[in-house]
mmCIF file of C-alpha atoms and ligand atoms in Angstrom:
data_model
loop_
_atom_site.group_PDB
_atom_site.id
_atom_site.type_symbol
_atom_site.label_atom_id
_atom_site.label_comp_id
_atom_site.label_asym_id
_atom_site.label_seq_id
_atom_site.Cartn_x
_atom_site.Cartn_y
_atom_site.Cartn_z
ATOM 1 C CA MET A 67 -0.116 0.130 -0.108
ATOM 2 C CA ARG A 68 1.553 3.495 -1.296
ATOM 3 C CA ILE A 69 -0.146 6.325 0.240
ATOM 4 C CA LEU A 70 0.565 10.156 -0.335
ATOM 5 C CA VAL A 71 -0.130 12.298 2.100
ATOM 6 C CA THR A 72 -0.393 15.861 1.868
ATOM 7 C CA GLY A 73 0.026 18.173 5.027
ATOM 8 C CA GLY A 74 1.788 15.077 6.811
ATOM 9 C CA ALA A 75 4.050 17.625 8.883
ATOM 10 C CA GLY A 76 1.190 19.248 10.440
ATOM 11 C CA PHE A 77 -1.127 18.473 13.764
ATOM 12 C CA ILE A 78 -3.053 15.915 12.062
ATOM 13 C CA GLY A 79 -1.261 14.882 9.160
ATOM 14 C CA SER A 80 1.338 14.088 11.120
ATOM 15 C CA ALA A 81 -0.291 11.294 13.516
ATOM 16 C CA VAL A 82 -2.084 9.845 10.223
ATOM 17 C CA VAL A 83 1.711 9.373 8.748
ATOM 18 C CA ARG A 84 2.976 7.924 12.145
ATOM 19 C CA HIS A 85 -0.378 5.859 12.116
ATOM 20 C CA LEU A 86 0.224 4.826 8.865
ATOM 21 C CA VAL A 87 3.940 4.297 8.889
ATOM 22 C CA ALA A 88 4.288 2.694 12.547
ATOM 23 C CA ASP A 89 0.926 0.735 13.364
ATOM 24 C CA LYS A 90 -0.112 0.115 9.349
ATOM 25 C CA GLY A 91 3.120 -0.741 7.909
ATOM 26 C CA TYR A 92 2.436 1.170 4.478
ATOM 27 C CA ASP A 93 4.653 3.195 2.576
ATOM 28 C CA VAL A 94 4.025 6.925 2.586
ATOM 29 C CA LEU A 95 5.062 9.953 0.710
ATOM 30 C CA ASN A 96 4.392 13.158 2.884
ATOM 31 C CA VAL A 97 4.194 16.062 0.281
ATOM 32 C CA ASP A 98 4.187 19.348 2.705
ATOM 33 C CA LYS A 99 5.432 23.198 2.084
ATOM 34 C CA LEU A 100 6.306 23.470 5.637
ATOM 35 C CA THR A 101 4.605 26.382 6.346
ATOM 36 C CA TYR A 102 4.734 28.298 9.830
ATOM 37 C CA ALA A 103 2.298 25.024 11.106
ATOM 38 C CA GLY A 104 4.402 22.599 9.603
ATOM 39 C CA THR A 105 7.698 20.698 11.413
ATOM 40 C CA GLU A 106 9.348 17.542 10.664
ATOM 41 C CA THR A 107 9.874 17.155 14.255
ATOM 42 C CA SER A 108 6.589 15.748 14.448
ATOM 43 C CA LEU A 109 7.884 12.847 12.562
ATOM 44 C CA THR A 110 11.193 12.043 14.541
ATOM 45 C CA THR A 111 9.697 8.531 15.325
ATOM 46 C CA VAL A 112 9.352 7.645 11.648
ATOM 47 C CA LYS A 113 11.857 9.727 9.617
ATOM 48 C CA ASP A 114 14.443 6.952 9.307
ATOM 49 C CA ASN A 115 11.650 4.102 8.524
ATOM 50 C CA ALA A 116 12.264 2.851 5.142
ATOM 51 C CA SER A 117 8.587 2.982 4.230
ATOM 52 C CA TYR A 118 8.380 6.955 5.064
ATOM 53 C CA ARG A 119 9.710 9.489 2.491
ATOM 54 C CA PHE A 120 9.501 13.122 2.291
ATOM 55 C CA LEU A 121 8.766 15.881 -0.446
ATOM 56 C CA LYS A 122 8.897 19.442 0.108
ATOM 57 C CA ALA A 123 6.509 21.200 -2.320
ATOM 58 C CA ASP A 124 3.180 23.646 -2.358
ATOM 59 C CA ILE A 125 0.114 21.499 -3.230
ATOM 60 C CA CYS A 126 -0.371 24.638 -5.727
ATOM 61 C CA ASP A 127 2.451 23.685 -7.715
ATOM 62 C CA HIS A 128 0.934 21.706 -10.603
ATOM 63 C CA ALA A 129 4.281 20.384 -11.964
ATOM 64 C CA ALA A 130 5.524 19.362 -8.264
ATOM 65 C CA ILE A 131 2.510 17.584 -7.492
ATOM 66 C CA SER A 132 2.134 15.503 -10.846
ATOM 67 C CA ASN A 133 5.505 14.261 -10.718
ATOM 68 C CA ALA A 134 5.003 13.351 -7.259
ATOM 69 C CA PHE A 135 2.048 11.063 -8.663
ATOM 70 C CA GLU A 136 4.335 9.837 -11.573
ATOM 71 C CA SER A 137 7.389 8.666 -9.368
ATOM 72 C CA PHE A 138 5.319 7.824 -6.393
ATOM 73 C CA GLN A 139 2.530 5.886 -7.920
ATOM 74 C CA PRO A 140 0.190 5.834 -4.957
ATOM 75 C CA ASN A 141 -2.784 3.353 -4.610
ATOM 76 C CA ARG A 142 -4.481 6.177 -2.333
ATOM 77 C CA VAL A 143 -4.210 10.120 -1.651
ATOM 78 C CA MET A 144 -5.207 11.351 1.934
ATOM 79 C CA HIS A 145 -5.272 15.075 1.446
ATOM 80 C CA LEU A 146 -4.953 17.040 4.649
ATOM 81 C CA ALA A 147 -2.601 19.994 3.685
ATOM 82 C CA ALA A 148 -4.387 23.459 4.373
ATOM 83 C CA GLU A 149 -4.465 26.267 6.285
ATOM 84 C CA SER A 150 -6.158 25.562 9.305
ATOM 85 C CA HIS A 151 -6.259 28.850 12.075
ATOM 86 C CA VAL A 152 -10.007 30.352 11.811
ATOM 87 C CA ASP A 153 -8.128 33.723 13.489
ATOM 88 C CA ARG A 154 -5.113 33.869 10.845
ATOM 89 C CA SER A 155 -8.218 33.615 8.212
ATOM 90 C CA ILE A 156 -9.758 36.499 9.398
ATOM 91 C CA THR A 157 -6.594 38.579 9.339
ATOM 92 C CA GLY A 158 -5.545 37.452 5.867
ATOM 93 C CA ALA A 159 -7.882 35.206 3.867
ATOM 94 C CA LYS A 160 -5.516 35.085 0.836
ATOM 95 C CA ASP A 161 -3.417 31.977 2.050
ATOM 96 C CA PHE A 162 -6.657 30.327 2.970
ATOM 97 C CA VAL A 163 -8.317 30.583 -0.885
ATOM 98 C CA ASP A 164 -4.920 29.881 -2.354
ATOM 99 C CA THR A 165 -4.307 26.389 -0.272
ATOM 100 C CA ASN A 166 -7.573 25.496 0.582
ATOM 101 C CA VAL A 167 -9.280 26.290 -2.862
ATOM 102 C CA ILE A 168 -6.461 26.311 -5.673
ATOM 103 C CA GLY A 169 -4.427 23.493 -3.669
ATOM 104 C CA THR A 170 -7.359 21.128 -3.346
ATOM 105 C CA PHE A 171 -8.105 22.014 -6.778
ATOM 106 C CA THR A 172 -4.448 21.173 -8.083
ATOM 107 C CA MET A 173 -4.354 17.923 -6.036
ATOM 108 C CA LEU A 174 -8.006 17.043 -7.689
ATOM 109 C CA GLU A 175 -6.544 17.506 -11.067
ATOM 110 C CA CYS A 176 -3.372 15.922 -10.851
ATOM 111 C CA ALA A 177 -5.217 12.840 -8.978
ATOM 112 C CA ARG A 178 -7.585 12.705 -11.950
ATOM 113 C CA HIS A 179 -4.783 12.621 -14.638
ATOM 114 C CA TYR A 180 -2.695 9.945 -12.651
ATOM 115 C CA TRP A 181 -5.823 8.064 -11.920
ATOM 116 C CA ALA A 182 -7.062 7.974 -15.750
ATOM 117 C CA GLY A 183 -3.864 6.390 -16.796
ATOM 118 C CA LEU A 184 -4.202 3.516 -14.275
ATOM 119 C CA SER A 185 -5.869 0.303 -15.455
ATOM 120 C CA GLY A 186 -7.766 -2.910 -13.771
ATOM 121 C CA ASP A 187 -7.514 -2.869 -10.120
ATOM 122 C CA ALA A 188 -5.215 -0.256 -9.527
ATOM 123 C CA LYS A 189 -7.826 2.157 -11.032
ATOM 124 C CA ALA A 190 -10.588 0.534 -9.396
ATOM 125 C CA ASN A 191 -9.242 0.547 -6.130
ATOM 126 C CA PHE A 192 -7.814 3.973 -6.145
ATOM 127 C CA ARG A 193 -9.035 6.503 -3.639
ATOM 128 C CA PHE A 194 -8.751 10.271 -3.018
ATOM 129 C CA LEU A 195 -9.862 11.149 0.865
ATOM 130 C CA HIS A 196 -10.347 14.684 1.385
ATOM 131 C CA VAL A 197 -10.091 15.633 4.603
ATOM 132 C CA SER A 198 -12.199 18.403 5.982
ATOM 133 C CA THR A 199 -13.769 20.061 9.120
ATOM 134 C CA ASP A 200 -17.463 20.221 10.577
ATOM 135 C CA GLU A 201 -17.035 24.176 10.449
ATOM 136 C CA VAL A 202 -18.815 23.951 6.991
ATOM 137 C CA TYR A 203 -21.818 23.033 8.411
ATOM 138 C CA GLY A 204 -22.063 26.769 10.408
ATOM 139 C CA SER A 205 -23.181 27.022 14.272
ATOM 140 C CA LEU A 206 -25.693 25.029 15.891
ATOM 141 C CA GLY A 207 -28.241 26.020 18.538
ATOM 142 C CA ASP A 208 -28.569 24.327 22.045
ATOM 143 C CA LYS A 209 -29.891 20.993 20.411
ATOM 144 C CA GLY A 210 -29.319 18.688 17.526
ATOM 145 C CA LEU A 211 -26.006 17.722 15.857
ATOM 146 C CA PHE A 212 -24.501 17.909 12.222
ATOM 147 C CA THR A 213 -25.115 14.934 10.006
ATOM 148 C CA GLU A 214 -23.665 14.325 6.576
ATOM 149 C CA GLU A 215 -26.987 15.763 5.459
ATOM 150 C CA THR A 216 -26.665 18.915 7.468
ATOM 151 C CA PRO A 217 -26.480 22.157 4.488
ATOM 152 C CA TYR A 218 -23.048 23.891 4.484
ATOM 153 C CA ASP A 219 -23.325 27.254 6.116
ATOM 154 C CA PRO A 220 -19.691 28.362 6.777
ATOM 155 C CA SER A 221 -19.074 31.384 9.005
ATOM 156 C CA SER A 222 -15.613 32.303 8.653
ATOM 157 C CA PRO A 223 -12.897 32.356 5.436
ATOM 158 C CA TYR A 224 -11.554 29.538 6.924
ATOM 159 C CA SER A 225 -14.668 27.305 6.976
ATOM 160 C CA ALA A 226 -15.601 28.800 3.669
ATOM 161 C CA SER A 227 -12.299 28.073 1.798
ATOM 162 C CA LYS A 228 -12.779 24.209 3.343
ATOM 163 C CA ALA A 229 -16.666 24.147 2.168
ATOM 164 C CA ALA A 230 -15.291 25.294 -1.456
ATOM 165 C CA SER A 231 -12.806 22.575 -1.638
ATOM 166 C CA ASP A 232 -14.980 19.777 -0.330
ATOM 167 C CA HIS A 233 -17.487 21.035 -3.185
ATOM 168 C CA LEU A 234 -14.639 20.791 -5.722
ATOM 169 C CA ALA A 235 -13.822 17.398 -4.420
ATOM 170 C CA LYS A 236 -17.408 16.189 -4.637
ATOM 171 C CA ALA A 237 -17.773 17.716 -8.448
ATOM 172 C CA TRP A 238 -14.618 15.639 -9.285
ATOM 173 C CA GLN A 239 -16.178 12.604 -8.452
ATOM 174 C CA ARG A 240 -19.537 13.246 -9.861
ATOM 175 C CA THR A 241 -18.135 15.040 -12.809
ATOM 176 C CA TYR A 242 -15.296 12.933 -13.810
ATOM 177 C CA GLY A 243 -15.385 9.569 -11.921
ATOM 178 C CA LEU A 244 -12.542 10.423 -9.608
ATOM 179 C CA PRO A 245 -13.077 7.923 -6.565
ATOM 180 C CA VAL A 246 -13.217 10.592 -3.871
ATOM 181 C CA VAL A 247 -14.461 10.318 -0.428
ATOM 182 C CA VAL A 248 -14.894 13.204 2.049
ATOM 183 C CA SER A 249 -14.748 13.286 5.773
ATOM 184 C CA ASN A 250 -15.992 16.042 8.408
ATOM 185 C CA CYS A 251 -14.455 16.074 11.796
ATOM 186 C CA SER A 252 -14.693 18.030 14.748
ATOM 187 C CA ASN A 253 -12.027 20.127 16.773
ATOM 188 C CA ASN A 254 -9.023 17.846 17.203
ATOM 189 C CA TYR A 255 -6.685 18.009 20.110
ATOM 190 C CA GLY A 256 -3.474 15.883 21.229
ATOM 191 C CA PRO A 257 0.122 15.637 20.918
ATOM 192 C CA TYR A 258 1.923 17.664 18.390
ATOM 193 C CA HIS A 259 -0.561 20.747 18.619
ATOM 194 C CA PHE A 260 1.023 24.076 17.038
ATOM 195 C CA PRO A 261 1.100 26.240 20.328
ATOM 196 C CA GLU A 262 -1.700 28.926 18.553
ATOM 197 C CA LYS A 263 -4.559 26.563 19.159
ATOM 198 C CA LEU A 264 -6.613 26.871 22.417
ATOM 199 C CA ILE A 265 -5.685 23.711 24.249
ATOM 200 C CA PRO A 266 -1.749 23.678 23.702
ATOM 201 C CA LEU A 267 -1.765 27.743 24.164
ATOM 202 C CA VAL A 268 -3.536 27.012 27.353
ATOM 203 C CA ILE A 269 -1.656 24.400 28.934
ATOM 204 C CA LEU A 270 1.622 26.348 27.796
ATOM 205 C CA ASN A 271 0.370 29.418 29.342
ATOM 206 C CA ALA A 272 -0.260 27.766 32.526
ATOM 207 C CA MET A 273 3.192 26.251 32.702
ATOM 208 C CA GLU A 274 4.314 29.702 32.611
ATOM 209 C CA GLY A 275 1.989 31.348 34.598
ATOM 210 C CA LYS A 276 0.676 33.567 31.828
ATOM 211 C CA ALA A 277 -2.948 34.685 31.236
ATOM 212 C CA LEU A 278 -5.442 31.983 29.831
ATOM 213 C CA PRO A 279 -7.584 33.821 27.328
ATOM 214 C CA VAL A 280 -11.078 32.839 26.992
ATOM 215 C CA TYR A 281 -13.036 34.173 24.051
ATOM 216 C CA GLY A 282 -16.402 35.982 24.973
ATOM 217 C CA ASN A 283 -17.984 34.339 27.998
ATOM 218 C CA GLY A 284 -16.340 30.959 27.273
ATOM 219 C CA ALA A 285 -19.585 29.235 26.411
ATOM 220 C CA ASN A 286 -18.809 28.522 23.054
ATOM 221 C CA ILE A 287 -19.016 24.656 22.595
ATOM 222 C CA ARG A 288 -16.876 22.206 20.644
ATOM 223 C CA ASP A 289 -17.145 18.688 20.464
ATOM 224 C CA TRP A 290 -13.436 17.245 20.900
ATOM 225 C CA LEU A 291 -11.930 14.358 19.386
ATOM 226 C CA TYR A 292 -8.508 12.897 20.425
ATOM 227 C CA VAL A 293 -6.193 13.365 17.161
ATOM 228 C CA GLU A 294 -4.857 9.304 17.203
ATOM 229 C CA ASP A 295 -8.746 8.822 17.204
ATOM 230 C CA HIS A 296 -9.198 10.978 14.028
ATOM 231 C CA ALA A 297 -5.976 9.576 12.253
ATOM 232 C CA ARG A 298 -7.332 5.987 12.801
ATOM 233 C CA ALA A 299 -10.805 6.926 11.476
ATOM 234 C CA LEU A 300 -9.387 8.418 8.554
ATOM 235 C CA ASN A 301 -7.461 5.283 7.666
ATOM 236 C CA ILE A 302 -10.829 3.509 7.791
ATOM 237 C CA VAL A 303 -12.735 5.881 5.585
ATOM 238 C CA ALA A 304 -9.842 5.748 3.116
ATOM 239 C CA GLU A 305 -9.786 2.166 2.998
ATOM 240 C CA ARG A 306 -13.411 1.398 2.954
ATOM 241 C CA GLY A 307 -15.621 4.255 2.662
ATOM 242 C CA ARG A 308 -18.100 4.275 -0.491
ATOM 243 C CA VAL A 309 -16.898 6.279 -3.099
ATOM 244 C CA GLY A 310 -18.862 9.652 -3.208
ATOM 245 C CA GLU A 311 -19.818 9.541 0.265
ATOM 246 C CA THR A 312 -19.437 11.929 3.005
ATOM 247 C CA TYR A 313 -18.368 10.723 6.775
ATOM 248 C CA ASN A 314 -18.853 12.684 9.693
ATOM 249 C CA ILE A 315 -15.922 12.019 12.479
ATOM 250 C CA GLY A 316 -16.600 13.126 16.108
ATOM 251 C CA GLY A 317 -16.085 11.858 19.339
ATOM 252 C CA ARG A 318 -19.277 12.879 21.272
ATOM 253 C CA ASN A 319 -17.354 14.628 23.853
ATOM 254 C CA GLU A 320 -19.149 18.298 23.707
ATOM 255 C CA ARG A 321 -17.564 21.026 26.243
ATOM 256 C CA ARG A 322 -17.882 24.430 26.642
ATOM 257 C CA ASN A 323 -14.616 26.372 26.133
ATOM 258 C CA ILE A 324 -14.362 27.674 29.770
ATOM 259 C CA ASP A 325 -14.761 23.984 31.224
ATOM 260 C CA VAL A 326 -11.948 22.741 28.705
ATOM 261 C CA VAL A 327 -9.665 25.359 30.285
ATOM 262 C CA THR A 328 -10.872 24.571 33.871
ATOM 263 C CA ARG A 329 -10.354 21.386 33.473
ATOM 264 C CA ILE A 330 -6.573 21.992 32.243
ATOM 265 C CA CYS A 331 -6.134 24.080 35.092
ATOM 266 C CA GLU A 332 -7.149 21.281 37.692
ATOM 267 C CA LEU A 333 -4.656 18.777 35.562
ATOM 268 C CA MET A 334 -1.974 21.366 36.014
ATOM 269 C CA ASP A 335 -2.839 21.576 39.340
ATOM 270 C CA LYS A 336 -2.527 17.997 39.922
ATOM 271 C CA LEU A 337 0.517 17.555 37.735
ATOM 272 C CA SER A 338 2.486 20.972 38.399
ATOM 273 C CA PRO A 339 1.435 22.489 41.295
ATOM 274 C CA LYS A 340 2.044 26.006 41.755
ATOM 275 C CA PRO A 341 1.257 28.073 44.925
ATOM 276 C CA ILE A 342 -2.182 29.204 43.648
ATOM 277 C CA SER A 343 -4.776 27.579 41.285
ATOM 278 C CA HIS A 344 -3.851 27.852 37.546
ATOM 279 C CA SER A 345 -7.768 28.862 37.172
ATOM 280 C CA SER A 346 -6.704 32.328 38.601
ATOM 281 C CA LEU A 347 -5.002 33.159 35.348
ATOM 282 C CA ILE A 348 -8.194 32.770 33.396
ATOM 283 C CA THR A 349 -8.928 35.946 31.405
ATOM 284 C CA TYR A 350 -11.822 36.970 29.352
ATOM 285 C CA VAL A 351 -11.104 38.696 26.141
ATOM 286 C CA ASP A 352 -12.843 40.154 23.361
ATOM 287 C CA ASP A 353 -14.971 37.302 21.041
ATOM 288 C CA ARG A 354 -13.787 36.532 17.775
ATOM 289 C CA PRO A 355 -16.119 38.081 14.961
ATOM 290 C CA GLY A 356 -18.268 35.432 13.459
ATOM 291 C CA HIS A 357 -17.814 33.076 16.145
ATOM 292 C CA ASP A 358 -19.917 29.972 15.919
ATOM 293 C CA ALA A 359 -21.875 29.032 19.074
ATOM 294 C CA ARG A 360 -21.748 25.420 19.027
ATOM 295 C CA TYR A 361 -20.384 22.428 17.164
ATOM 296 C CA ALA A 362 -21.458 18.662 17.689
ATOM 297 C CA ILE A 363 -20.956 15.599 15.425
ATOM 298 C CA ASP A 364 -23.339 12.639 14.798
ATOM 299 C CA ALA A 365 -20.934 9.994 13.968
ATOM 300 C CA THR A 366 -23.602 7.351 13.649
ATOM 301 C CA LYS A 367 -22.507 6.595 10.003
ATOM 302 C CA LEU A 368 -18.921 6.192 10.456
ATOM 303 C CA GLU A 369 -19.682 4.260 13.489
ATOM 304 C CA THR A 370 -22.194 1.742 12.074
ATOM 305 C CA GLU A 371 -21.141 1.521 8.550
ATOM 306 C CA LEU A 372 -17.337 1.446 8.961
ATOM 307 C CA GLY A 373 -16.923 0.075 12.430
ATOM 308 C CA TRP A 374 -14.910 2.956 13.842
ATOM 309 C CA LYS A 375 -15.257 4.263 17.664
ATOM 310 C CA ALA A 376 -13.018 6.538 19.590
ATOM 311 C CA GLN A 377 -10.866 5.012 22.029
ATOM 312 C CA GLU A 378 -10.135 7.928 24.206
ATOM 313 C CA ASN A 379 -13.012 10.346 25.476
ATOM 314 C CA PHE A 380 -12.115 14.067 26.740
ATOM 315 C CA ASP A 381 -11.134 12.869 30.302
ATOM 316 C CA THR A 382 -8.499 10.372 29.202
ATOM 317 C CA GLY A 383 -7.590 12.279 25.836
ATOM 318 C CA ILE A 384 -6.917 15.505 27.800
ATOM 319 C CA GLU A 385 -4.938 14.116 30.726
ATOM 320 C CA LYS A 386 -2.781 12.327 27.979
ATOM 321 C CA THR A 387 -2.421 15.592 26.406
ATOM 322 C CA VAL A 388 -1.288 17.677 29.638
ATOM 323 C CA ARG A 389 1.127 15.009 30.246
ATOM 324 C CA TRP A 390 2.524 15.264 26.897
ATOM 325 C CA TYR A 391 3.274 18.953 26.820
ATOM 326 C CA LEU A 392 4.750 18.487 30.136
ATOM 327 C CA ASP A 393 7.103 16.017 29.034
ATOM 328 C CA ASN A 394 7.970 17.138 25.555
ATOM 329 C CA ALA A 395 9.626 20.779 25.619
ATOM 330 C CA TRP A 396 12.168 19.709 23.106
ATOM 331 C CA TRP A 397 8.961 19.904 20.561
ATOM 332 C CA TRP A 398 7.090 22.973 21.455
ATOM 333 C CA GLY A 399 9.856 25.125 22.965
ATOM 334 C CA PRO A 400 11.452 26.084 19.217
ATOM 335 C CA LEU A 401 7.760 26.637 17.672
ATOM 336 C CA ARG A 402 6.849 28.716 20.847
ATOM 337 C CA GLN A 403 9.915 30.918 20.714
ATOM 338 C CA GLY A 404 9.268 31.310 17.041
ATOM 339 C CA TYR A 405 5.502 32.295 17.459
ATOM 340 C CA ALA A 406 5.026 35.704 18.993
ATOM 341 C CA GLY A 407 1.601 34.795 20.216
ATOM 342 C CA SER A 408 0.185 37.907 19.505
ATOM 343 C CA ARG A 409 -3.895 37.871 18.709
ATOM 344 C CA LEU A 410 -4.925 37.500 15.392
ATOM 345 C CA GLY A 411 -8.471 37.336 14.378
ATOM 346 C CA LEU A 412 -9.658 40.878 15.400
ATOM 347 C CA LEU A 413 -11.241 42.931 12.791
ATOM 348 C CA ASN A 414 -8.868 46.128 13.712
ATOM 349 C CA THR A 415 -5.932 43.970 14.059
ATOM 350 C CA PRO A 416 -3.167 46.336 13.171
ATOM 351 C CA ALA A 417 -4.412 48.579 15.931
ATOM 352 C CA ALA A 418 -5.395 45.860 18.285
ATOM 353 C CA PRO A 419 -3.878 45.173 21.718
ATOM 354 C CA SER A 420 -1.351 42.191 21.746
ATOM 355 C CA LYS A 421 -3.627 39.587 23.500
ATOM 356 C CA GLU A 422 -2.747 36.116 22.771
ATOM 357 C CA GLY A 423 -4.964 34.102 20.415
ATOM 358 C CA ASN A 424 -6.877 30.982 20.637
ATOM 359 C CA ALA A 425 -8.893 28.421 19.000
HETATM 360 P P1 NAD B 642 -2.040 22.200 10.627
HETATM 361 O O1 NAD B 642 -2.325 23.484 10.247
HETATM 362 O O2 NAD B 642 -1.570 21.777 12.033
HETATM 363 O O3 NAD B 642 -0.940 21.649 9.498
HETATM 364 C C1 NAD B 642 -1.118 21.635 7.977
HETATM 365 C C2 NAD B 642 -0.125 21.400 7.221
HETATM 366 O O4 NAD B 642 -0.156 21.735 5.780
HETATM 367 C C3 NAD B 642 1.191 21.479 7.909
HETATM 368 O O5 NAD B 642 2.127 20.720 7.627
HETATM 369 C C4 NAD B 642 1.506 22.772 6.764
HETATM 370 O O6 NAD B 642 2.810 23.070 6.386
HETATM 371 C C5 NAD B 642 0.761 22.023 5.509
HETATM 372 N N1 NAD B 642 0.549 23.038 4.214
HETATM 373 C C6 NAD B 642 -0.211 24.091 4.481
HETATM 374 N N2 NAD B 642 -0.069 24.730 3.024
HETATM 375 C C7 NAD B 642 0.105 23.907 2.127
HETATM 376 C C8 NAD B 642 0.686 24.287 0.939
HETATM 377 N N3 NAD B 642 0.204 25.146 0.392
HETATM 378 N N4 NAD B 642 0.929 22.987 0.323
HETATM 379 C C9 NAD B 642 1.708 22.044 1.114
HETATM 380 N N5 NAD B 642 1.635 21.988 2.543
HETATM 381 C C10 NAD B 642 0.664 22.791 2.758
HETATM 382 O O7 NAD B 642 -3.555 21.509 10.241
HETATM 383 P P2 NAD B 642 -4.152 20.329 10.779
HETATM 384 O O8 NAD B 642 -4.948 20.750 12.106
HETATM 385 O O9 NAD B 642 -3.400 19.224 11.395
HETATM 386 O O10 NAD B 642 -5.519 20.319 9.966
HETATM 387 C C11 NAD B 642 -5.203 18.989 8.916
HETATM 388 C C12 NAD B 642 -6.735 18.882 7.994
HETATM 389 O O11 NAD B 642 -7.741 18.759 8.694
HETATM 390 C C13 NAD B 642 -7.070 20.115 7.594
HETATM 391 O O12 NAD B 642 -7.176 19.841 6.083
HETATM 392 C C14 NAD B 642 -8.053 20.955 8.298
HETATM 393 O O13 NAD B 642 -9.165 21.534 7.641
HETATM 394 C C15 NAD B 642 -8.618 19.392 8.616
HETATM 395 N N6 NAD B 642 -9.575 19.426 10.178
HETATM 396 C C16 NAD B 642 -8.579 20.024 11.155
HETATM 397 C C17 NAD B 642 -9.339 20.045 12.229
HETATM 398 C C18 NAD B 642 -8.658 20.420 13.694
HETATM 399 O O14 NAD B 642 -9.215 20.482 14.780
HETATM 400 N N7 NAD B 642 -7.257 20.579 13.651
HETATM 401 C C19 NAD B 642 -10.216 19.713 12.341
HETATM 402 C C20 NAD B 642 -11.177 19.185 11.408
HETATM 403 C C21 NAD B 642 -10.581 19.114 10.344
#
């Protein structure tokens, strides 16, 4: 099995690559531009494995991607490369349109031409998994869950660009017959998460005794999934998902943002005590524009049709995550130094006071 993974130096992509190489024994070509969000240090456990290879390339570069297909001859593509931070998309949407829309278009076109040249089982079994987010569905009220039938209603430049890329992926299946499967997942957390996102930011700020920024009143709800559960789900969807279908991925772990931050403080009080509780560092900051109130995933289709089930719940996963950050300063230290931590995503960003951003 040869799998071309895009974005394999990022948070979820690196979990996917580690799973495919170390657990499944597959050959992987990781195609990644190494933006600020990508680092090969997330792949130290597999980088010397004979089954792993790396190509530094931009998914918008048609020639480089086309060559990657021809030389690697993949059986499958798992397309994760994206600009992924909502706050950054508010401050500067162009990179999101370039990578998420044009980059996905380029991936689909190169895959289509490569696939058209295959024959027999190689052609019949080829799959292109397009990895996306539940944010394409917009915001839920107090009740209800996102299903695969929920209409698209994106709020941010990030989710709009992902919605566009989902539509392109579906269109390439319907129009050209490319064997595409789409997955839409809820918020991930876990090891190797870039320190600008809510959970790692709060853990690291708590370690350093800095303010723990919470948007608005902290009541926004996210449905959290441990990243290694997502990686296992993506492999299953790529392997057994029906062509042309969407699969929602989520762990049934809804939490208010303030409850996530409070739980991290409790764990930090237990694992790395300070004279006063870490919860005294919680600071409410101005809300993000267009901040969706609630996301929650109905993963019944994935669970019943493909037999996936999350192995971690939020309590087990968040404790693993806090312990990982406490033990792995070698990984996050250099990233944290290179990342100023100023808040992004305010409409008046240039003049905005420098508060730290979160997810
Ligand atoms: P990330 O920002 O951590 O990593 C993105 C990776 O893509 C990085 O390694 C980066 O270098 C690479 N990349 C960016 N632009 C590129 C380009 N033009 N060419 C090649 N490589 C490029 O993102 P993530 O959180 O790991 O998300 C991965 C995918 O999963 C994305 O498609 C995202 O939309 C989706 N997703 C994320 C979440 C989440 O909670 N993080 C939830 C659901 C879906």
